Coordinates of C-alpha atoms and ligand atoms in Angstrom, one line a residue:
M14 CA 0.0 0.0 0.0
S15 CA 1.6 3.3 -1.0
R16 CA 0.9 6.3 1.1
K17 CA 1.8 9.8 0.1
L18 CA 4.4 11.4 2.4
F19 CA 3.1 14.2 4.7
I20 CA 5.7 16.5 6.1
A21 CA 4.6 19.2 8.5
G22 CA 6.6 21.9 10.3
N23 CA 5.8 22.9 13.8
W24 CA 7.1 26.4 14.5
K25 CA 6.1 26.2 18.2
M26 CA 6.5 29.7 19.8
N27 CA 8.8 31.1 17.1
H28 CA 8.7 33.8 14.4
T29 CA 6.9 37.2 14.4
N30 CA 4.6 38.1 11.4
A31 CA 7.5 39.9 9.8
V32 CA 9.8 36.9 10.0
A33 CA 7.0 34.4 9.1
K34 CA 6.3 36.4 5.9
E35 CA 9.9 36.2 4.7
V36 CA 10.5 32.5 5.7
L37 CA 7.3 31.4 4.0
A38 CA 7.8 33.3 0.8
D39 CA 11.3 31.8 0.5
L40 CA 10.0 28.3 1.4
K41 CA 7.1 28.5 -1.1
A42 CA 9.6 29.3 -3.9
Q43 CA 11.9 26.5 -2.9
V44 CA 9.3 23.7 -2.8
A45 CA 7.1 25.0 -5.6
G46 CA 7.6 22.0 -7.9
V47 CA 7.0 19.4 -5.2
T48 CA 3.9 17.2 -5.9
T49 CA 4.9 13.9 -4.3
V50 CA 4.9 15.1 -0.7
D51 CA 2.1 16.8 1.1
I52 CA 3.5 19.8 3.0
A53 CA 2.2 21.9 5.9
I54 CA 3.5 24.6 8.3
C55 CA 1.9 25.1 11.7
P56 CA 2.9 28.6 12.8
T57 CA 1.7 30.5 16.0
F58 CA -1.9 31.6 16.3
T59 CA -0.9 35.2 15.7
T60 CA 0.9 34.4 12.4
L61 CA -1.9 32.2 11.0
P62 CA -3.5 35.0 8.9
T63 CA 0.0 35.9 7.4
A64 CA 0.7 32.3 6.7
L65 CA -2.6 31.7 5.0
E66 CA -2.1 34.8 2.9
V67 CA 1.4 34.1 1.8
L68 CA 0.7 30.4 1.1
E69 CA -2.6 30.9 -0.7
G70 CA -2.7 28.8 -3.9
S71 CA 0.6 27.1 -3.1
N72 CA 1.4 23.5 -2.3
I73 CA 1.9 24.2 1.4
A74 CA -1.1 23.9 3.8
V75 CA -1.4 25.7 7.1
G76 CA -2.1 24.2 10.5
A77 CA -2.6 25.4 14.0
Q78 CA -0.7 24.0 17.0
N79 CA -3.7 23.5 19.3
V80 CA -7.5 23.8 19.5
H81 CA -9.8 23.8 22.5
F82 CA -12.7 21.4 22.9
A83 CA -15.3 23.9 24.0
A84 CA -17.1 26.0 21.5
N85 CA -16.4 29.1 23.5
G86 CA -16.3 30.3 27.1
A87 CA -14.0 31.0 30.0
Y88 CA -10.9 29.3 28.8
T89 CA -8.2 32.1 28.9
G90 CA -5.5 31.7 26.3
E91 CA -7.3 29.1 24.3
I92 CA -8.7 29.1 20.7
S93 CA -11.8 27.2 19.5
A94 CA -12.3 25.2 16.3
E95 CA -14.9 27.7 15.1
M96 CA -12.2 30.4 15.4
L97 CA -9.8 28.3 13.3
N98 CA -12.5 27.6 10.9
E99 CA -13.2 31.3 10.4
L100 CA -9.7 31.6 9.1
N101 CA -10.0 28.4 7.0
V102 CA -7.2 26.5 8.8
P103 CA -7.3 22.9 7.5
F104 CA -5.0 21.2 10.0
V105 CA -4.3 21.3 13.8
I106 CA -1.7 19.6 15.9
I107 CA -3.2 18.0 19.0
G108 CA -1.5 16.5 22.1
H109 CA 2.1 17.5 21.3
S110 CA 4.3 16.3 24.1
E111 CA 5.1 20.0 25.1
R112 CA 1.3 20.5 25.6
R113 CA 1.1 17.3 27.6
Q114 CA 4.2 18.2 29.7
Y115 CA 3.7 22.0 30.3
F116 CA 0.0 22.5 29.9
A117 CA -1.5 19.4 31.6
E118 CA -2.9 17.8 28.4
T119 CA -4.2 14.3 29.1
D120 CA -5.4 11.5 26.8
E121 CA -8.9 12.6 27.7
T122 CA -8.4 16.3 26.6
V123 CA -6.6 15.1 23.5
N124 CA -9.6 13.1 22.7
Q125 CA -12.0 16.0 23.3
R126 CA -9.9 18.4 21.3
T127 CA -9.6 15.8 18.4
K128 CA -13.4 15.4 18.4
A129 CA -13.9 19.2 18.4
A130 CA -11.5 19.6 15.4
L131 CA -13.2 16.8 13.5
A132 CA -16.6 18.2 14.1
A133 CA -15.4 21.5 12.6
G134 CA -13.9 19.8 9.6
I135 CA -10.3 20.5 10.7
K136 CA -7.9 17.6 10.3
P137 CA -6.0 16.7 13.5
I138 CA -2.4 15.6 13.7
V139 CA -2.5 13.6 16.9
C140 CA 0.8 13.3 18.7
V141 CA 1.9 10.3 20.8
G142 CA 5.2 9.2 22.2
E143 CA 7.1 7.9 25.2
T144 CA 9.5 9.6 27.6
L145 CA 13.1 8.3 28.0
E146 CA 12.2 6.7 31.4
E147 CA 9.3 4.9 29.8
R148 CA 11.5 3.6 26.9
Q149 CA 14.2 2.5 29.4
A150 CA 11.5 0.6 31.4
G151 CA 10.4 -1.2 28.2
D152 CA 7.0 0.5 28.3
T153 CA 7.2 2.2 24.9
I154 CA 4.4 0.2 23.1
K155 CA 2.2 0.1 26.2
V156 CA 2.4 3.9 26.6
V157 CA 1.8 4.7 22.9
E158 CA -1.1 2.2 22.8
T159 CA -2.7 3.8 25.9
Q160 CA -2.3 7.3 24.3
I161 CA -3.9 6.2 21.0
K162 CA -6.8 4.3 22.6
G163 CA -7.5 7.4 24.7
A164 CA -7.2 9.8 21.9
F165 CA -9.4 7.8 19.5
E166 CA -12.1 6.9 22.0
G167 CA -15.5 7.3 20.3
I168 CA -14.0 8.2 17.0
S169 CA -15.4 6.4 14.0
E170 CA -13.5 4.9 11.1
A171 CA -14.9 7.5 8.8
E172 CA -13.5 10.2 11.1
L173 CA -10.2 8.4 11.4
A174 CA -9.7 8.9 7.7
N175 CA -9.1 12.6 8.5
I176 CA -6.5 12.0 11.2
T177 CA -2.8 11.8 11.0
I178 CA -0.8 10.2 13.8
A179 CA 2.6 11.7 14.8
Y180 CA 4.8 9.3 16.7
E181 CA 7.3 11.5 18.6
P182 CA 9.5 9.9 21.2
V183 CA 9.8 12.7 23.8
W184 CA 13.5 12.0 24.3
A185 CA 14.1 12.8 20.6
I186 CA 12.3 16.1 20.4
G187 CA 14.6 19.2 20.2
T188 CA 17.5 17.1 21.6
G189 CA 19.4 16.3 18.5
E190 CA 18.8 12.7 19.5
T191 CA 16.9 10.8 16.7
A192 CA 15.3 7.4 17.1
T193 CA 17.2 5.1 14.7
P194 CA 15.1 4.3 11.6
Q195 CA 14.6 0.8 12.9
Q196 CA 13.5 2.0 16.4
A197 CA 11.0 4.4 14.7
Q198 CA 9.8 1.7 12.2
D199 CA 9.2 -0.8 15.1
V200 CA 6.9 1.6 16.9
H201 CA 5.2 2.7 13.7
A202 CA 4.5 -0.9 12.8
E203 CA 3.0 -1.5 16.2
I204 CA 0.8 1.6 15.9
R205 CA -0.5 0.4 12.5
K206 CA -1.3 -3.0 14.0
L207 CA -3.2 -1.3 16.8
V208 CA -5.2 0.8 14.3
A209 CA -6.1 -2.5 12.5
A210 CA -7.2 -4.0 15.8
L211 CA -9.3 -1.0 16.8
Y212 CA -10.7 -0.4 13.3
T213 CA -9.9 -2.4 10.2
Q214 CA -6.9 -3.4 8.2
A215 CA -8.0 -1.0 5.4
A216 CA -8.0 1.9 7.9
A217 CA -4.6 0.8 9.2
D218 CA -3.2 0.6 5.6
A219 CA -4.5 4.1 4.8
I220 CA -3.5 6.1 7.9
I221 CA -0.5 8.4 7.7
I222 CA 1.9 8.0 10.6
Q223 CA 4.5 10.7 10.8
Y224 CA 7.7 10.4 12.8
G225 CA 8.9 13.4 14.8
G226 CA 12.1 13.9 16.8
S227 CA 15.1 15.8 15.4
V228 CA 14.3 15.1 11.8
K229 CA 16.8 17.0 9.6
P230 CA 17.8 17.1 5.9
G231 CA 20.6 14.6 6.7
N232 CA 18.4 11.9 8.3
V233 CA 15.1 12.3 6.5
V234 CA 15.8 10.0 3.6
E235 CA 16.6 7.0 5.8
L236 CA 13.7 7.6 8.1
M237 CA 11.2 8.1 5.3
G238 CA 12.5 4.9 3.7
Q239 CA 11.0 2.8 6.4
E240 CA 7.9 0.9 5.4
D241 CA 5.6 2.3 8.1
I242 CA 6.9 5.9 8.3
D243 CA 4.8 8.1 6.1
G244 CA 6.0 11.5 6.8
A245 CA 7.5 13.8 9.5
L246 CA 6.5 16.3 12.1
V247 CA 9.5 18.7 12.2
G248 CA 10.3 21.3 14.9
G249 CA 13.7 23.0 14.7
A250 CA 14.4 22.2 11.1
S251 CA 11.2 23.8 10.0
L252 CA 12.1 27.3 11.2
K253 CA 14.5 28.2 8.3
A254 CA 13.3 28.0 4.7
D255 CA 16.6 26.5 3.5
D256 CA 16.5 23.6 6.1
F257 CA 12.8 22.7 5.6
A258 CA 13.0 23.0 1.8
A259 CA 16.1 20.7 1.8
L260 CA 14.3 18.3 4.0
V261 CA 11.2 18.1 1.8
N262 CA 13.2 18.1 -1.5
N263 CA 15.4 15.3 -0.3
V264 CA 12.4 12.9 -0.2
A265 CA 10.3 14.5 -3.0
Ligands
PEP24 C1 8.4 18.6 17.4 O1 8.3 19.6 18.1 O2 7.4 18.0 17.0 C2 9.7 18.1 17.0 C3 9.8 16.9 16.5 O3 10.8 18.9 17.2 P1 12.3 18.7 16.7 O4 12.2 18.4 15.2 O5 13.0 20.0 16.9 O6 12.9 17.6 17.4

């Protein structure tokens, strides 16, 4: 089963509108000919309108980095799916490990946020991954399975078709430490098996599973060459146009 690679950049809390405009115009030019890879950039909330404007009509989609599950209300600092929809944002990252670590996200809130995004027609990129301690204890698969079962509770197979999974071992995020292609492949294969068990083999064959954790132009080819790795969620190497363009072009 061939799946189209999906490479998304997560800018986290980086880049003002002025910088975003320059980086995205440069990136757009450098990947303009790419048709074999789906590309997205997830900038900050305040730079979403700039990103949507600069990238309109290009082959780069735009995503948000979070969405709240409530329609509106007393949730200081949060953004609703309706607000993202008003801007026509097609993707949203949900449950990134930094959200889980610093902002008390749980499998339950990830599930609620995923449902809110789906209900609004926004495609979630749902992040899962183990900490170093969990890997060293031999609990990687158990942890990832619990996160996926929690995140997908009550989500139908039809809805699943709009979800991307990002496997991001926490110990490899922003550390320069990458899972070896085999370590990543092993977990991706287990995730696909779990999706087959929870849904169907067809759903498992179709779902895009990105790898995230210090993906760079120099290691992307080997990682994307693994059977069950269908793309990447990229932090640091998505901040500069040259790096992200090289990363995409190396596998296009
Ligand atoms: C991420 O934040 O999702 C990520 C994978 O970061 P980095 O590429 O910097 O490790």
